[in-house]
Every structure is written in structure tokens, then in C-alpha cells.
């Protein structure tokens, strides 16, 4: 059984930065990918970023390109989401997810495991 635990979400002012972490346990990841998604109240869950375990290829939603960076530490089985220049519209619950696939990473249906989410609130 895979367990994903996110941390790092908090209240921050617009223009500020946060780093989210997602610690994975239950198996060693050497293939597939990890993704970050977010969901704001009354909205659909949307893709934020993803990273492949094998070659560190990264993918981003247009809304976060140039502001967010996804990275991973294979030794720690942990994925990070560095968020800079935060905007009020970034306010959401952020979820990490794991998949054994390396394609279609922007689609939440491709992911097999999900964390419980961490709240990010950006005040104006």
C-alpha cells in the first residue's frame, strides 16, 4: 500500500513563497511519475505540475509556469513543489499523486494514489 503525505501548506501573502513536500512510503519509486494537483472551493481539481522519477522530466500548467518548480529526492522518496510569486488565485487544497505511468500526466485519472491534501491560502 502506498501512502502519500503532503505538508507545507499555510497562509501567505501575495507575492510570497511556499514549498510543499510530499513524502511517499510503502514502496520505492524508480519509475512512473508524481504529480501535484489543486482544488479550489467550487472548482474542479486541476493539474499543477508533474515529474518523472526516472529522468526528472517536468511538466507544468500554463498558469504556474515560471513561478512553480517541481523536484524530487529519490533517496527520500519525496517530491517538492516550490511556489514563488504566489497569487490569491493559487489558493486551494494541494494534492500530490503517484502513478506508474509516464504519459498523460496532466490527467488526474492517470494517478493511482493520492495524498490527503494541504491547504494553501494566499491573501491579497
PDB file of C-alpha atoms in Angstrom:
ATOM      1  CA  UNK A   1       0.000   0.000   0.000  1.00  0.00           C
ATOM      2  CA  UNK A   2       1.343   3.416  -0.979  1.00  0.00           C
ATOM      3  CA  UNK A   3       0.905   6.333   1.361  1.00  0.00           C
ATOM      4  CA  UNK A   4       1.453   9.946   0.339  1.00  0.00           C
ATOM      5  CA  UNK A   5       1.652  12.683   2.936  1.00  0.00           C
ATOM      6  CA  UNK A   6       1.735  16.343   1.957  1.00  0.00           C
ATOM      7  CA  UNK A   7       2.973  19.154   4.149  1.00  0.00           C
ATOM      8  CA  UNK A   8       3.944  22.792   3.910  1.00  0.00           C
ATOM      9  CA  UNK A   9       0.651  24.482   3.181  1.00  0.00           C
ATOM     10  CA  UNK A  10      -0.168  27.656   5.094  1.00  0.00           C
ATOM     11  CA  UNK A  11      -1.409  31.213   4.845  1.00  0.00           C
ATOM     12  CA  UNK A  12       0.909  33.506   2.904  1.00  0.00           C
ATOM     13  CA  UNK A  13       0.662  36.982   1.426  1.00  0.00           C
ATOM     14  CA  UNK A  14       0.500  37.572  -2.293  1.00  0.00           C
ATOM     15  CA  UNK A  15       3.989  37.643  -3.775  1.00  0.00           C
ATOM     16  CA  UNK A  16       5.298  35.264  -1.154  1.00  0.00           C
ATOM     17  CA  UNK A  17       6.680  31.746  -1.454  1.00  0.00           C
ATOM     18  CA  UNK A  18       5.943  28.306  -0.071  1.00  0.00           C
ATOM     19  CA  UNK A  19       7.456  24.885  -0.517  1.00  0.00           C
ATOM     20  CA  UNK A  20       5.182  21.884  -0.364  1.00  0.00           C
ATOM     21  CA  UNK A  21       6.520  18.416   0.320  1.00  0.00           C
ATOM     22  CA  UNK A  22       5.055  15.028  -0.474  1.00  0.00           C
ATOM     23  CA  UNK A  23       6.597  12.055   1.291  1.00  0.00           C
ATOM     24  CA  UNK A  24       5.855   8.676  -0.243  1.00  0.00           C
ATOM     25  CA  UNK A  25       6.046   5.404   1.635  1.00  0.00           C
ATOM     26  CA  UNK A  26       5.065   1.817   1.062  1.00  0.00           C
ATOM     27  CA  UNK A  27       7.260   1.255  -1.960  1.00  0.00           C
ATOM     28  CA  UNK A  28      10.395   2.570  -3.592  1.00  0.00           C
ATOM     29  CA  UNK A  29       9.640   4.658  -6.632  1.00  0.00           C
ATOM     30  CA  UNK A  30      12.050   4.338  -9.543  1.00  0.00           C
ATOM     31  CA  UNK A  31       9.621   4.608 -12.413  1.00  0.00           C
ATOM     32  CA  UNK A  32       6.394   6.384 -13.150  1.00  0.00           C
ATOM     33  CA  UNK A  33       5.727   9.918 -12.009  1.00  0.00           C
ATOM     34  CA  UNK A  34       4.464  12.149  -9.254  1.00  0.00           C
ATOM     35  CA  UNK A  35       2.006  14.932  -9.811  1.00  0.00           C
ATOM     36  CA  UNK A  36       0.630  17.936  -7.991  1.00  0.00           C
ATOM     37  CA  UNK A  37      -2.975  18.949  -8.372  1.00  0.00           C
ATOM     38  CA  UNK A  38      -5.080  21.586  -6.655  1.00  0.00           C
ATOM     39  CA  UNK A  39      -8.712  22.172  -5.986  1.00  0.00           C
ATOM     40  CA  UNK A  40     -10.296  25.454  -5.006  1.00  0.00           C
ATOM     41  CA  UNK A  41     -13.780  25.636  -3.464  1.00  0.00           C
ATOM     42  CA  UNK A  42     -16.455  25.090  -6.076  1.00  0.00           C
ATOM     43  CA  UNK A  43     -13.937  24.245  -8.776  1.00  0.00           C
ATOM     44  CA  UNK A  44     -12.678  21.114 -10.475  1.00  0.00           C
ATOM     45  CA  UNK A  45      -9.403  19.554  -9.434  1.00  0.00           C
ATOM     46  CA  UNK A  46      -6.739  20.874 -11.786  1.00  0.00           C
ATOM     47  CA  UNK A  47      -3.251  19.832 -12.765  1.00  0.00           C
ATOM     48  CA  UNK A  48      -0.372  21.898 -11.449  1.00  0.00           C
ATOM     49  CA  UNK A  49       2.883  20.056 -12.144  1.00  0.00           C
ATOM     50  CA  UNK A  50       4.398  16.606 -12.565  1.00  0.00           C
ATOM     51  CA  UNK A  51       7.815  14.997 -12.564  1.00  0.00           C
ATOM     52  CA  UNK A  52       9.013  11.656 -13.789  1.00  0.00           C
ATOM     53  CA  UNK A  53      11.055   9.587 -11.361  1.00  0.00           C
ATOM     54  CA  UNK A  54      13.440   8.217 -13.981  1.00  0.00           C
ATOM     55  CA  UNK A  55      14.652  11.229 -15.938  1.00  0.00           C
ATOM     56  CA  UNK A  56      13.334  14.205 -13.939  1.00  0.00           C
ATOM     57  CA  UNK A  57      11.289  15.458 -16.878  1.00  0.00           C
ATOM     58  CA  UNK A  58       8.882  18.078 -15.595  1.00  0.00           C
ATOM     59  CA  UNK A  59       5.529  19.366 -16.762  1.00  0.00           C
ATOM     60  CA  UNK A  60       3.578  22.431 -15.692  1.00  0.00           C
ATOM     61  CA  UNK A  61       0.188  24.004 -16.114  1.00  0.00           C
ATOM     62  CA  UNK A  62       0.385  27.275 -18.020  1.00  0.00           C
ATOM     63  CA  UNK A  63      -0.955  29.133 -15.003  1.00  0.00           C
ATOM     64  CA  UNK A  64       2.097  28.256 -12.891  1.00  0.00           C
ATOM     65  CA  UNK A  65       4.927  28.147 -15.432  1.00  0.00           C
ATOM     66  CA  UNK A  66       7.814  30.339 -14.387  1.00  0.00           C
ATOM     67  CA  UNK A  67       6.529  30.554 -10.800  1.00  0.00           C
ATOM     68  CA  UNK A  68       6.386  26.942  -9.574  1.00  0.00           C
ATOM     69  CA  UNK A  69       9.112  24.316  -9.674  1.00  0.00           C
ATOM     70  CA  UNK A  70       8.638  20.617  -9.058  1.00  0.00           C
ATOM     71  CA  UNK A  71      11.572  18.493  -7.935  1.00  0.00           C
ATOM     72  CA  UNK A  72      12.178  15.168  -6.274  1.00  0.00           C
ATOM     73  CA  UNK A  73      14.639  13.466  -3.963  1.00  0.00           C
ATOM     74  CA  UNK A  74      14.777   9.806  -4.886  1.00  0.00           C
ATOM     75  CA  UNK A  75      16.708   8.849  -1.764  1.00  0.00           C
ATOM     76  CA  UNK A  76      13.984  10.330   0.424  1.00  0.00           C
ATOM     77  CA  UNK A  77      11.084   9.268  -1.802  1.00  0.00           C
ATOM     78  CA  UNK A  78       9.919  12.857  -1.569  1.00  0.00           C
ATOM     79  CA  UNK A  79       8.627  15.315  -4.135  1.00  0.00           C
ATOM     80  CA  UNK A  80       8.606  19.076  -3.650  1.00  0.00           C
ATOM     81  CA  UNK A  81       6.655  21.932  -5.128  1.00  0.00           C
ATOM     82  CA  UNK A  82       8.395  25.277  -4.772  1.00  0.00           C
ATOM     83  CA  UNK A  83       5.847  28.036  -5.275  1.00  0.00           C
ATOM     84  CA  UNK A  84       7.027  31.603  -5.821  1.00  0.00           C
ATOM     85  CA  UNK A  85       5.230  34.839  -6.644  1.00  0.00           C
ATOM     86  CA  UNK A  86       2.040  33.426  -5.199  1.00  0.00           C
ATOM     87  CA  UNK A  87      -1.267  34.947  -6.201  1.00  0.00           C
ATOM     88  CA  UNK A  88      -4.673  34.856  -4.499  1.00  0.00           C
ATOM     89  CA  UNK A  89      -5.901  32.616  -7.322  1.00  0.00           C
ATOM     90  CA  UNK A  90      -3.373  29.986  -6.201  1.00  0.00           C
ATOM     91  CA  UNK A  91      -5.476  29.455  -3.083  1.00  0.00           C
ATOM     92  CA  UNK A  92      -6.569  25.817  -2.993  1.00  0.00           C
ATOM     93  CA  UNK A  93      -6.042  22.448  -1.393  1.00  0.00           C
ATOM     94  CA  UNK A  94      -2.946  20.969  -2.990  1.00  0.00           C
ATOM     95  CA  UNK A  95      -2.718  17.229  -3.513  1.00  0.00           C
ATOM     96  CA  UNK A  96       0.168  15.054  -4.559  1.00  0.00           C
ATOM     97  CA  UNK A  97      -0.436  11.881  -6.503  1.00  0.00           C
ATOM     98  CA  UNK A  98       1.565   8.922  -7.760  1.00  0.00           C
ATOM     99  CA  UNK A  99       1.311   6.880 -10.915  1.00  0.00           C
ATOM    100  CA  UNK A 100       3.216   4.088 -12.571  1.00  0.00           C
ATOM    101  CA  UNK A 101       2.579   5.734 -15.944  1.00  0.00           C
ATOM    102  CA  UNK A 102       4.748   8.319 -17.695  1.00  0.00           C
ATOM    103  CA  UNK A 103       2.190   9.731 -20.106  1.00  0.00           C
ATOM    104  CA  UNK A 104      -0.972  11.749 -19.719  1.00  0.00           C
ATOM    105  CA  UNK A 105       0.394  13.231 -16.519  1.00  0.00           C
ATOM    106  CA  UNK A 106      -1.919  16.225 -16.686  1.00  0.00           C
ATOM    107  CA  UNK A 107      -4.931  13.982 -16.289  1.00  0.00           C
ATOM    108  CA  UNK A 108      -5.859  13.157 -12.712  1.00  0.00           C
ATOM    109  CA  UNK A 109      -7.387   9.885 -13.922  1.00  0.00           C
ATOM    110  CA  UNK A 110      -3.889   8.612 -14.644  1.00  0.00           C
ATOM    111  CA  UNK A 111      -2.922   8.571 -10.989  1.00  0.00           C
ATOM    112  CA  UNK A 112      -3.327   5.616  -8.669  1.00  0.00           C
ATOM    113  CA  UNK A 113      -2.505   7.058  -5.261  1.00  0.00           C
ATOM    114  CA  UNK A 114      -3.388  10.358  -3.624  1.00  0.00           C
ATOM    115  CA  UNK A 115      -2.423  12.236  -0.508  1.00  0.00           C
ATOM    116  CA  UNK A 116      -4.867  13.878   1.853  1.00  0.00           C
ATOM    117  CA  UNK A 117      -4.074  17.406   0.673  1.00  0.00           C
ATOM    118  CA  UNK A 118      -2.610  20.511   2.253  1.00  0.00           C
ATOM    119  CA  UNK A 119      -4.280  23.925   2.319  1.00  0.00           C
ATOM    120  CA  UNK A 120      -2.572  26.878   0.672  1.00  0.00           C
ATOM    121  CA  UNK A 121      -4.169  30.267   1.222  1.00  0.00           C
ATOM    122  CA  UNK A 122      -2.807  33.381  -0.453  1.00  0.00           C
ATOM    123  CA  UNK A 123      -4.085  36.673   0.892  1.00  0.00           C
ATOM    124  CA  UNK A 124      -4.198  39.821  -1.230  1.00  0.00           C
TER     125      UNK A 124
END
